JSON list of C-alpha atoms in Angstrom, two decimals:
[
{"chain": "A", "resi": 1, "resn": "MET", "atom": "CA", "xyz": [-50.13, 69.39, 168.04]},
{"chain": "A", "resi": 2, "resn": "SER", "atom": "CA", "xyz": [-48.70, 68.29, 164.69]},
{"chain": "A", "resi": 3, "resn": "ASN", "atom": "CA", "xyz": [-46.05, 70.35, 163.01]},
{"chain": "A", "resi": 4, "resn": "VAL", "atom": "CA", "xyz": [-47.07, 72.67, 160.21]},
{"chain": "A", "resi": 5, "resn": "VAL", "atom": "CA", "xyz": [-45.04, 72.12, 157.04]},
{"chain": "A", "resi": 6, "resn": "ALA", "atom": "CA", "xyz": [-44.81, 74.86, 154.47]},
{"chain": "A", "resi": 7, "resn": "LEU", "atom": "CA", "xyz": [-46.31, 73.91, 151.11]},
{"chain": "A", "resi": 8, "resn": "ASP", "atom": "CA", "xyz": [-43.34, 75.37, 149.25]},
{"chain": "A", "resi": 9, "resn": "SER", "atom": "CA", "xyz": [-40.89, 73.12, 151.11]},
{"chain": "A", "resi": 10, "resn": "LEU", "atom": "CA", "xyz": [-42.89, 70.03, 150.18]},
{"chain": "A", "resi": 11, "resn": "LEU", "atom": "CA", "xyz": [-42.91, 71.09, 146.53]},
{"chain": "A", "resi": 12, "resn": "ASP", "atom": "CA", "xyz": [-39.17, 71.82, 146.59]},
{"chain": "A", "resi": 13, "resn": "ALA", "atom": "CA", "xyz": [-38.48, 68.41, 148.12]},
{"chain": "A", "resi": 14, "resn": "ARG", "atom": "CA", "xyz": [-40.64, 66.79, 145.46]},
{"chain": "A", "resi": 15, "resn": "ARG", "atom": "CA", "xyz": [-42.77, 65.21, 148.15]},
{"chain": "A", "resi": 16, "resn": "LEU", "atom": "CA", "xyz": [-45.93, 66.73, 146.72]},
{"chain": "A", "resi": 17, "resn": "TRP", "atom": "CA", "xyz": [-47.16, 66.43, 143.14]},
{"chain": "A", "resi": 18, "resn": "ARG", "atom": "CA", "xyz": [-48.52, 69.54, 141.49]},
{"chain": "A", "resi": 19, "resn": "GLY", "atom": "CA", "xyz": [-51.10, 68.75, 138.84]},
{"chain": "A", "resi": 20, "resn": "GLN", "atom": "CA", "xyz": [-51.13, 70.84, 135.70]},
{"chain": "A", "resi": 21, "resn": "PRO", "atom": "CA", "xyz": [-54.54, 72.20, 134.74]},
{"chain": "A", "resi": 22, "resn": "GLN", "atom": "CA", "xyz": [-55.60, 71.05, 131.31]},
{"chain": "A", "resi": 23, "resn": "ALA", "atom": "CA", "xyz": [-57.57, 73.61, 129.38]},
{"chain": "A", "resi": 24, "resn": "ARG", "atom": "CA", "xyz": [-60.65, 72.29, 127.61]},
{"chain": "A", "resi": 25, "resn": "PRO", "atom": "CA", "xyz": [-60.53, 72.76, 123.85]},
{"chain": "A", "resi": 26, "resn": "SER", "atom": "CA", "xyz": [-62.70, 75.54, 122.55]},
{"chain": "A", "resi": 27, "resn": "SER", "atom": "CA", "xyz": [-65.93, 74.50, 120.89]},
{"chain": "A", "resi": 28, "resn": "ARG", "atom": "CA", "xyz": [-66.14, 74.77, 117.11]},
{"chain": "A", "resi": 29, "resn": "GLN", "atom": "CA", "xyz": [-69.88, 75.27, 117.56]},
{"chain": "A", "resi": 30, "resn": "PRO", "atom": "CA", "xyz": [-70.44, 78.80, 118.92]},
{"chain": "A", "resi": 31, "resn": "THR", "atom": "CA", "xyz": [-74.03, 79.64, 119.72]},
{"chain": "A", "resi": 32, "resn": "GLY", "atom": "CA", "xyz": [-73.89, 83.00, 117.97]},
{"chain": "A", "resi": 33, "resn": "PHE", "atom": "CA", "xyz": [-74.56, 84.77, 121.28]},
{"chain": "A", "resi": 34, "resn": "PRO", "atom": "CA", "xyz": [-71.33, 86.01, 122.91]},
{"chain": "A", "resi": 35, "resn": "ALA", "atom": "CA", "xyz": [-72.95, 86.35, 126.34]},
{"chain": "A", "resi": 36, "resn": "LEU", "atom": "CA", "xyz": [-73.99, 82.70, 126.30]},
{"chain": "A", "resi": 37, "resn": "ASP", "atom": "CA", "xyz": [-70.70, 81.44, 124.87]},
{"chain": "A", "resi": 38, "resn": "ALA", "atom": "CA", "xyz": [-68.88, 83.30, 127.66]},
{"chain": "A", "resi": 39, "resn": "VAL", "atom": "CA", "xyz": [-70.54, 81.22, 130.41]},
{"chain": "A", "resi": 40, "resn": "LEU", "atom": "CA", "xyz": [-70.25, 77.83, 128.70]},
{"chain": "A", "resi": 41, "resn": "PRO", "atom": "CA", "xyz": [-67.12, 75.81, 129.56]},
{"chain": "A", "resi": 42, "resn": "SER", "atom": "CA", "xyz": [-66.08, 75.25, 125.95]},
{"chain": "A", "resi": 43, "resn": "GLY", "atom": "CA", "xyz": [-67.35, 78.58, 124.65]},
{"chain": "A", "resi": 44, "resn": "GLY", "atom": "CA", "xyz": [-70.22, 77.12, 122.64]},
{"chain": "A", "resi": 45, "resn": "TRP", "atom": "CA", "xyz": [-72.45, 74.11, 122.13]},
{"chain": "A", "resi": 46, "resn": "PRO", "atom": "CA", "xyz": [-70.84, 70.85, 123.30]},
{"chain": "A", "resi": 47, "resn": "GLU", "atom": "CA", "xyz": [-69.67, 69.07, 120.17]},
{"chain": "A", "resi": 48, "resn": "ALA", "atom": "CA", "xyz": [-70.88, 65.60, 119.21]},
{"chain": "A", "resi": 49, "resn": "ALA", "atom": "CA", "xyz": [-73.36, 65.68, 122.07]},
{"chain": "A", "resi": 50, "resn": "LEU", "atom": "CA", "xyz": [-77.00, 66.17, 122.95]},
{"chain": "A", "resi": 51, "resn": "SER", "atom": "CA", "xyz": [-78.13, 69.56, 124.24]},
{"chain": "A", "resi": 52, "resn": "GLU", "atom": "CA", "xyz": [-81.58, 70.32, 125.62]},
{"chain": "A", "resi": 53, "resn": "VAL", "atom": "CA", "xyz": [-83.62, 73.52, 125.53]},
{"chain": "A", "resi": 54, "resn": "LEU", "atom": "CA", "xyz": [-86.41, 73.44, 128.11]},
{"chain": "A", "resi": 55, "resn": "LEU", "atom": "CA", "xyz": [-89.51, 75.54, 127.44]},
{"chain": "A", "resi": 56, "resn": "PRO", "atom": "CA", "xyz": [-92.55, 76.57, 129.50]},
{"chain": "A", "resi": 57, "resn": "LEU", "atom": "CA", "xyz": [-94.59, 76.65, 126.25]},
{"chain": "A", "resi": 58, "resn": "ASP", "atom": "CA", "xyz": [-94.04, 76.66, 122.51]},
{"chain": "A", "resi": 59, "resn": "GLY", "atom": "CA", "xyz": [-93.50, 79.78, 120.45]},
{"chain": "A", "resi": 60, "resn": "ILE", "atom": "CA", "xyz": [-91.56, 81.95, 122.93]},
{"chain": "A", "resi": 61, "resn": "GLY", "atom": "CA", "xyz": [-88.66, 82.57, 120.56]},
{"chain": "A", "resi": 62, "resn": "GLU", "atom": "CA", "xyz": [-86.85, 79.29, 121.04]},
{"chain": "A", "resi": 63, "resn": "LEU", "atom": "CA", "xyz": [-85.85, 79.08, 117.39]},
{"chain": "A", "resi": 64, "resn": "VAL", "atom": "CA", "xyz": [-84.10, 82.43, 117.70]},
{"chain": "A", "resi": 65, "resn": "LEU", "atom": "CA", "xyz": [-81.69, 80.67, 120.05]},
{"chain": "A", "resi": 66, "resn": "LEU", "atom": "CA", "xyz": [-80.87, 78.02, 117.43]},
{"chain": "A", "resi": 67, "resn": "TRP", "atom": "CA", "xyz": [-81.04, 79.88, 114.13]},
{"chain": "A", "resi": 68, "resn": "PRO", "atom": "CA", "xyz": [-77.53, 81.41, 114.24]},
{"chain": "A", "resi": 69, "resn": "THR", "atom": "CA", "xyz": [-75.99, 77.95, 114.65]},
{"chain": "A", "resi": 70, "resn": "LEU", "atom": "CA", "xyz": [-78.22, 76.28, 112.08]},
{"chain": "A", "resi": 71, "resn": "ALA", "atom": "CA", "xyz": [-77.59, 79.11, 109.62]},
{"chain": "A", "resi": 72, "resn": "ARG", "atom": "CA", "xyz": [-73.82, 78.79, 110.04]},
{"chain": "A", "resi": 73, "resn": "LEU", "atom": "CA", "xyz": [-73.89, 75.02, 109.59]},
{"chain": "A", "resi": 74, "resn": "THR", "atom": "CA", "xyz": [-76.08, 75.06, 106.48]},
{"chain": "A", "resi": 75, "resn": "GLN", "atom": "CA", "xyz": [-74.10, 77.91, 104.91]},
{"chain": "A", "resi": 76, "resn": "ALA", "atom": "CA", "xyz": [-71.03, 75.70, 105.30]},
{"chain": "A", "resi": 77, "resn": "GLY", "atom": "CA", "xyz": [-72.83, 72.93, 103.41]},
{"chain": "A", "resi": 78, "resn": "GLY", "atom": "CA", "xyz": [-73.95, 70.90, 106.42]},
{"chain": "A", "resi": 79, "resn": "LEU", "atom": "CA", "xyz": [-77.29, 69.12, 106.49]},
{"chain": "A", "resi": 80, "resn": "VAL", "atom": "CA", "xyz": [-79.75, 69.94, 109.29]},
{"chain": "A", "resi": 81, "resn": "ALA", "atom": "CA", "xyz": [-82.59, 67.53, 110.05]},
{"chain": "A", "resi": 82, "resn": "LEU", "atom": "CA", "xyz": [-85.81, 68.48, 111.84]},
{"chain": "A", "resi": 83, "resn": "VAL", "atom": "CA", "xyz": [-87.37, 65.30, 113.18]},
{"chain": "A", "resi": 84, "resn": "ALA", "atom": "CA", "xyz": [-91.14, 65.35, 113.68]},
{"chain": "A", "resi": 85, "resn": "PRO", "atom": "CA", "xyz": [-91.51, 69.09, 114.31]},
{"chain": "A", "resi": 86, "resn": "PRO", "atom": "CA", "xyz": [-94.78, 69.92, 116.12]},
{"chain": "A", "resi": 87, "resn": "TYR", "atom": "CA", "xyz": [-95.51, 72.77, 113.69]},
{"chain": "A", "resi": 88, "resn": "LEU", "atom": "CA", "xyz": [-94.95, 73.20, 109.97]},
{"chain": "A", "resi": 89, "resn": "PRO", "atom": "CA", "xyz": [-91.73, 75.21, 109.48]},
{"chain": "A", "resi": 90, "resn": "PHE", "atom": "CA", "xyz": [-92.24, 78.65, 107.92]},
{"chain": "A", "resi": 91, "resn": "PRO", "atom": "CA", "xyz": [-89.69, 78.65, 105.07]},
{"chain": "A", "resi": 92, "resn": "ALA", "atom": "CA", "xyz": [-89.42, 82.43, 104.67]},
{"chain": "A", "resi": 93, "resn": "ALA", "atom": "CA", "xyz": [-88.49, 82.92, 108.32]},
{"chain": "A", "resi": 94, "resn": "TRP", "atom": "CA", "xyz": [-85.83, 80.20, 108.21]},
{"chain": "A", "resi": 95, "resn": "ALA", "atom": "CA", "xyz": [-84.40, 81.62, 104.99]},
{"chain": "A", "resi": 96, "resn": "ASN", "atom": "CA", "xyz": [-84.37, 85.18, 106.34]},
{"chain": "A", "resi": 97, "resn": "ALA", "atom": "CA", "xyz": [-82.53, 83.89, 109.41]},
{"chain": "A", "resi": 98, "resn": "GLY", "atom": "CA", "xyz": [-79.76, 82.69, 107.12]},
{"chain": "A", "resi": 99, "resn": "VAL", "atom": "CA", "xyz": [-80.64, 78.99, 106.97]},
{"chain": "A", "resi": 100, "resn": "ARG", "atom": "CA", "xyz": [-80.15, 77.42, 103.55]},
{"chain": "A", "resi": 101, "resn": "LEU", "atom": "CA", "xyz": [-83.42, 75.68, 102.80]},
{"chain": "A", "resi": 102, "resn": "ASP", "atom": "CA", "xyz": [-81.76, 73.25, 100.40]},
{"chain": "A", "resi": 103, "resn": "ARG", "atom": "CA", "xyz": [-79.73, 71.97, 103.37]},
{"chain": "A", "resi": 104, "resn": "LEU", "atom": "CA", "xyz": [-82.76, 71.65, 105.65]},
{"chain": "A", "resi": 105, "resn": "GLN", "atom": "CA", "xyz": [-84.53, 68.29, 105.81]},
{"chain": "A", "resi": 106, "resn": "VAL", "atom": "CA", "xyz": [-87.87, 67.76, 107.57]},
{"chain": "A", "resi": 107, "resn": "VAL", "atom": "CA", "xyz": [-88.31, 64.16, 108.70]},
{"chain": "A", "resi": 108, "resn": "ARG", "atom": "CA", "xyz": [-91.92, 63.16, 109.26]},
{"chain": "A", "resi": 109, "resn": "ALA", "atom": "CA", "xyz": [-92.46, 60.46, 111.87]},
{"chain": "A", "resi": 110, "resn": "GLU", "atom": "CA", "xyz": [-95.25, 59.22, 114.10]},
{"chain": "A", "resi": 111, "resn": "PRO", "atom": "CA", "xyz": [-94.70, 59.95, 117.82]},
{"chain": "A", "resi": 112, "resn": "ARG", "atom": "CA", "xyz": [-93.84, 56.30, 118.52]},
{"chain": "A", "resi": 113, "resn": "ASP", "atom": "CA", "xyz": [-91.16, 56.37, 115.79]},
{"chain": "A", "resi": 114, "resn": "ALA", "atom": "CA", "xyz": [-89.72, 59.87, 116.35]},
{"chain": "A", "resi": 115, "resn": "ALA", "atom": "CA", "xyz": [-87.03, 58.81, 118.85]},
{"chain": "A", "resi": 116, "resn": "TRP", "atom": "CA", "xyz": [-85.86, 56.02, 116.52]},
{"chain": "A", "resi": 117, "resn": "ALA", "atom": "CA", "xyz": [-85.75, 58.42, 113.55]},
{"chain": "A", "resi": 118, "resn": "THR", "atom": "CA", "xyz": [-83.81, 60.96, 115.60]},
{"chain": "A", "resi": 119, "resn": "GLU", "atom": "CA", "xyz": [-81.29, 58.31, 116.65]},
{"chain": "A", "resi": 120, "resn": "GLN", "atom": "CA", "xyz": [-80.76, 57.22, 113.04]},
{"chain": "A", "resi": 121, "resn": "CYS", "atom": "CA", "xyz": [-80.17, 60.81, 111.89]},
{"chain": "A", "resi": 122, "resn": "LEU", "atom": "CA", "xyz": [-77.72, 61.49, 114.72]},
{"chain": "A", "resi": 123, "resn": "ARG", "atom": "CA", "xyz": [-75.82, 58.27, 114.13]},
{"chain": "A", "resi": 124, "resn": "SER", "atom": "CA", "xyz": [-75.70, 58.52, 110.35]},
{"chain": "A", "resi": 125, "resn": "ALA", "atom": "CA", "xyz": [-72.77, 60.98, 110.19]},
{"chain": "A", "resi": 126, "resn": "ALA", "atom": "CA", "xyz": [-74.70, 62.63, 107.35]},
{"chain": "A", "resi": 127, "resn": "CYS", "atom": "CA", "xyz": [-76.09, 65.49, 109.46]},
{"chain": "A", "resi": 128, "resn": "ALA", "atom": "CA", "xyz": [-74.31, 68.47, 110.96]},
{"chain": "A", "resi": 129, "resn": "ALA", "atom": "CA", "xyz": [-77.18, 68.98, 113.41]},
{"chain": "A", "resi": 130, "resn": "VAL", "atom": "CA", "xyz": [-80.43, 67.26, 114.32]},
{"chain": "A", "resi": 131, "resn": "LEU", "atom": "CA", "xyz": [-83.29, 69.12, 115.98]},
{"chain": "A", "resi": 132, "resn": "CYS", "atom": "CA", "xyz": [-85.94, 67.02, 117.69]},
{"chain": "A", "resi": 133, "resn": "TRP", "atom": "CA", "xyz": [-88.94, 67.29, 120.01]},
{"chain": "A", "resi": 134, "resn": "PRO", "atom": "CA", "xyz": [-88.93, 64.01, 122.01]},
{"chain": "A", "resi": 135, "resn": "GLN", "atom": "CA", "xyz": [-92.23, 63.12, 123.66]},
{"chain": "A", "resi": 136, "resn": "GLN", "atom": "CA", "xyz": [-91.76, 62.02, 127.27]},
{"chain": "A", "resi": 137, "resn": "PRO", "atom": "CA", "xyz": [-88.51, 60.14, 126.62]},
{"chain": "A", "resi": 138, "resn": "ASP", "atom": "CA", "xyz": [-87.20, 57.84, 129.31]},
{"chain": "A", "resi": 139, "resn": "ASP", "atom": "CA", "xyz": [-83.59, 57.77, 130.49]},
{"chain": "A", "resi": 140, "resn": "ARG", "atom": "CA", "xyz": [-82.70, 54.90, 128.16]},
{"chain": "A", "resi": 141, "resn": "THR", "atom": "CA", "xyz": [-83.99, 56.81, 125.13]},
{"chain": "A", "resi": 142, "resn": "LEU", "atom": "CA", "xyz": [-82.05, 59.94, 126.04]},
{"chain": "A", "resi": 143, "resn": "ARG", "atom": "CA", "xyz": [-78.87, 57.94, 126.56]},
{"chain": "A", "resi": 144, "resn": "ARG", "atom": "CA", "xyz": [-79.28, 56.36, 123.15]},
{"chain": "A", "resi": 145, "resn": "LEU", "atom": "CA", "xyz": [-79.63, 59.82, 121.60]},
{"chain": "A", "resi": 146, "resn": "GLN", "atom": "CA", "xyz": [-76.55, 61.06, 123.45]},
{"chain": "A", "resi": 147, "resn": "LEU", "atom": "CA", "xyz": [-74.56, 58.04, 122.29]},
{"chain": "A", "resi": 148, "resn": "ALA", "atom": "CA", "xyz": [-75.83, 58.44, 118.73]},
{"chain": "A", "resi": 149, "resn": "ALA", "atom": "CA", "xyz": [-74.68, 62.07, 118.69]},
{"chain": "A", "resi": 150, "resn": "GLU", "atom": "CA", "xyz": [-71.23, 60.98, 119.83]},
{"chain": "A", "resi": 151, "resn": "THR", "atom": "CA", "xyz": [-71.07, 58.18, 117.25]},
{"chain": "A", "resi": 152, "resn": "GLY", "atom": "CA", "xyz": [-72.19, 60.38, 114.36]},
{"chain": "A", "resi": 153, "resn": "GLN", "atom": "CA", "xyz": [-70.17, 63.42, 115.53]},
{"chain": "A", "resi": 154, "resn": "CYS", "atom": "CA", "xyz": [-73.39, 65.40, 115.30]},
{"chain": "A", "resi": 155, "resn": "LEU", "atom": "CA", "xyz": [-74.86, 68.35, 117.16]},
{"chain": "A", "resi": 156, "resn": "GLY", "atom": "CA", "xyz": [-78.07, 67.09, 118.79]},
{"chain": "A", "resi": 157, "resn": "LEU", "atom": "CA", "xyz": [-80.66, 69.65, 119.90]},
{"chain": "A", "resi": 158, "resn": "ALA", "atom": "CA", "xyz": [-83.75, 68.55, 121.81]},
{"chain": "A", "resi": 159, "resn": "MET", "atom": "CA", "xyz": [-86.71, 70.77, 122.66]},
{"chain": "A", "resi": 160, "resn": "ARG", "atom": "CA", "xyz": [-88.37, 69.60, 125.89]},
{"chain": "A", "resi": 161, "resn": "PRO", "atom": "CA", "xyz": [-90.91, 71.04, 128.39]},
{"chain": "A", "resi": 162, "resn": "SER", "atom": "CA", "xyz": [-89.71, 72.87, 131.48]},
{"chain": "A", "resi": 163, "resn": "SER", "atom": "CA", "xyz": [-91.06, 70.07, 133.67]},
{"chain": "A", "resi": 164, "resn": "ALA", "atom": "CA", "xyz": [-88.20, 67.88, 132.41]},
{"chain": "A", "resi": 165, "resn": "ALA", "atom": "CA", "xyz": [-85.82, 69.91, 134.59]},
{"chain": "A", "resi": 166, "resn": "ALA", "atom": "CA", "xyz": [-87.03, 67.92, 137.60]},
{"chain": "A", "resi": 167, "resn": "HIS", "atom": "CA", "xyz": [-85.46, 64.77, 136.14]},
{"chain": "A", "resi": 168, "resn": "ALA", "atom": "CA", "xyz": [-81.82, 63.99, 135.45]},
{"chain": "A", "resi": 169, "resn": "SER", "atom": "CA", "xyz": [-80.64, 63.85, 131.85]},
{"chain": "A", "resi": 170, "resn": "PRO", "atom": "CA", "xyz": [-77.51, 62.55, 130.11]},
{"chain": "A", "resi": 171, "resn": "ALA", "atom": "CA", "xyz": [-77.50, 65.65, 127.88]},
{"chain": "A", "resi": 172, "resn": "ALA", "atom": "CA", "xyz": [-74.20, 67.53, 127.95]},
{"chain": "A", "resi": 173, "resn": "LEU", "atom": "CA", "xyz": [-75.97, 70.90, 128.13]},
{"chain": "A", "resi": 174, "resn": "ARG", "atom": "CA", "xyz": [-79.37, 71.93, 129.46]},
{"chain": "A", "resi": 175, "resn": "LEU", "atom": "CA", "xyz": [-80.73, 75.42, 128.89]},
{"chain": "A", "resi": 176, "resn": "ALA", "atom": "CA", "xyz": [-84.06, 76.73, 130.16]},
{"chain": "A", "resi": 177, "resn": "LEU", "atom": "CA", "xyz": [-85.98, 79.63, 128.64]},
{"chain": "A", "resi": 178, "resn": "GLU", "atom": "CA", "xyz": [-88.30, 81.46, 131.01]},
{"chain": "A", "resi": 179, "resn": "VAL", "atom": "CA", "xyz": [-90.90, 84.12, 130.31]},
{"chain": "A", "resi": 180, "resn": "ARG", "atom": "CA", "xyz": [-91.62, 85.67, 133.73]},
{"chain": "A", "resi": 181, "resn": "PRO", "atom": "CA", "xyz": [-89.21, 87.35, 133.74]},
{"chain": "A", "resi": 182, "resn": "PRO", "atom": "CA", "xyz": [-87.81, 86.66, 130.28]},
{"chain": "A", "resi": 183, "resn": "GLN", "atom": "CA", "xyz": [-84.44, 85.03, 130.89]},
{"chain": "A", "resi": 184, "resn": "LEU", "atom": "CA", "xyz": [-82.23, 82.08, 130.03]},
{"chain": "A", "resi": 185, "resn": "ARG", "atom": "CA", "xyz": [-80.80, 79.74, 132.64]},
{"chain": "A", "resi": 186, "resn": "VAL", "atom": "CA", "xyz": [-77.95, 77.29, 132.20]},
{"chain": "A", "resi": 187, "resn": "LEU", "atom": "CA", "xyz": [-79.04, 74.30, 134.27]},
{"chain": "A", "resi": 188, "resn": "LYS", "atom": "CA", "xyz": [-76.23, 71.93, 133.35]},
{"chain": "A", "resi": 189, "resn": "CYS", "atom": "CA", "xyz": [-73.02, 72.22, 131.34]},
{"chain": "A", "resi": 190, "resn": "ARG", "atom": "CA", "xyz": [-70.51, 69.43, 130.95]},
{"chain": "A", "resi": 191, "resn": "GLY", "atom": "CA", "xyz": [-67.04, 70.39, 132.11]},
{"chain": "A", "resi": 192, "resn": "GLY", "atom": "CA", "xyz": [-68.00, 73.22, 134.43]},
{"chain": "A", "resi": 193, "resn": "ASN", "atom": "CA", "xyz": [-70.51, 74.65, 136.86]},
{"chain": "A", "resi": 194, "resn": "PRO", "atom": "CA", "xyz": [-73.60, 76.47, 135.60]},
{"chain": "A", "resi": 195, "resn": "PRO", "atom": "CA", "xyz": [-73.55, 80.23, 136.21]},
{"chain": "A", "resi": 196, "resn": "ALA", "atom": "CA", "xyz": [-75.40, 81.28, 139.34]},
{"chain": "A", "resi": 197, "resn": "ARG", "atom": "CA", "xyz": [-77.29, 84.06, 137.60]},
{"chain": "A", "resi": 198, "resn": "PRO", "atom": "CA", "xyz": [-79.58, 83.79, 134.57]},
{"chain": "A", "resi": 199, "resn": "LEU", "atom": "CA", "xyz": [-78.92, 85.67, 131.35]},
{"chain": "A", "resi": 200, "resn": "PRO", "atom": "CA", "xyz": [-81.42, 88.20, 130.03]},
{"chain": "A", "resi": 201, "resn": "TRP", "atom": "CA", "xyz": [-83.54, 87.02, 127.14]},
{"chain": "A", "resi": 202, "resn": "PRO", "atom": "CA", "xyz": [-83.45, 87.71, 124.27]},
{"chain": "A", "resi": 203, "resn": "LEU", "atom": "CA", "xyz": [-79.66, 87.75, 124.20]},
{"chain": "A", "resi": 204, "resn": "PRO", "atom": "CA", "xyz": [-77.71, 90.29, 122.15]},
{"chain": "A", "resi": 205, "resn": "MET", "atom": "CA", "xyz": [-76.36, 88.63, 119.05]},
{"chain": "A", "resi": 206, "resn": "GLY", "atom": "CA", "xyz": [-72.84, 88.60, 117.69]},
{"chain": "A", "resi": 207, "resn": "GLU", "atom": "CA", "xyz": [-71.83, 88.37, 114.07]},
{"chain": "A", "resi": 208, "resn": "SER", "atom": "CA", "xyz": [-74.69, 86.07, 113.18]},
{"chain": "A", "resi": 209, "resn": "PRO", "atom": "CA", "xyz": [-77.51, 86.36, 110.64]},
{"chain": "A", "resi": 210, "resn": "ALA", "atom": "CA", "xyz": [-80.01, 88.95, 111.81]},
{"chain": "A", "resi": 211, "resn": "ILE", "atom": "CA", "xyz": [-83.49, 87.76, 112.70]},
{"chain": "A", "resi": 212, "resn": "PRO", "atom": "CA", "xyz": [-85.87, 89.72, 110.48]},
{"chain": "A", "resi": 213, "resn": "ASP", "atom": "CA", "xyz": [-88.57, 92.08, 111.63]},
{"chain": "A", "resi": 214, "resn": "GLY", "atom": "CA", "xyz": [-91.82, 91.96, 109.75]},
{"chain": "A", "resi": 215, "resn": "PRO", "atom": "CA", "xyz": [-95.43, 90.88, 109.74]},
{"chain": "A", "resi": 216, "resn": "HIS", "atom": "CA", "xyz": [-94.52, 87.20, 110.25]},
{"chain": "A", "resi": 217, "resn": "THR", "atom": "CA", "xyz": [-92.34, 87.53, 113.36]},
{"chain": "A", "resi": 218, "resn": "ALA", "atom": "CA", "xyz": [-94.93, 85.79, 115.56]},
{"chain": "A", "resi": 219, "resn": "VAL", "atom": "CA", "xyz": [-95.10, 82.75, 113.29]},
{"chain": "A", "resi": 220, "resn": "PRO", "atom": "CA", "xyz": [-91.48, 81.57, 112.90]},
{"chain": "A", "resi": 221, "resn": "ASP", "atom": "CA", "xyz": [-90.95, 81.10, 116.63]},
{"chain": "A", "resi": 222, "resn": "ARG", "atom": "CA", "xyz": [-92.81, 77.81, 116.17]},
{"chain": "A", "resi": 223, "resn": "ALA", "atom": "CA", "xyz": [-90.98, 75.15, 114.26]}
]
């Protein structure tokens, strides 16, 4: 039987190297939801990267998840591009959520050109965030979007169907909204392990622009 050597003696004799944990820098892109930030490795959206929000269907409140961030960015003077949104944005809802409409740009593109337009916006360094709805993108397309976000130092946000969870993605963060029961799952987060338990949805908000109540609340959930 081999001899057992105390770990402390090896460290004292400098025969074992002790690595120093390096803390990841905190994100400068909080989501606006403290409960979500608390389970993400950097405490917010991964910067200069592509993040995905996976949906079982449109209009389940997905924009509520993004509005605090988009409002903060536009209020700071940043430009936000919506590339080929599937629905016409409802200006009053975006404005009431705190988004500056003069810093919001809707880019119209045919489905075959939407990925190219998204890549150009991400890479341009002119946008603080780009929101897109890619239609059945392949791995090469997603990698180009991820690289474009890194190159342009831009926050990329992609809305995709829940079925995309069955396939790998180069996105730094993947969130899934579910309706039965209503909850949010972190499927992938760069730099850490996803939490084992889902978060309740909708999430309580922090110090972010309030989402208005009113007769149009069912409309603005669709881009």
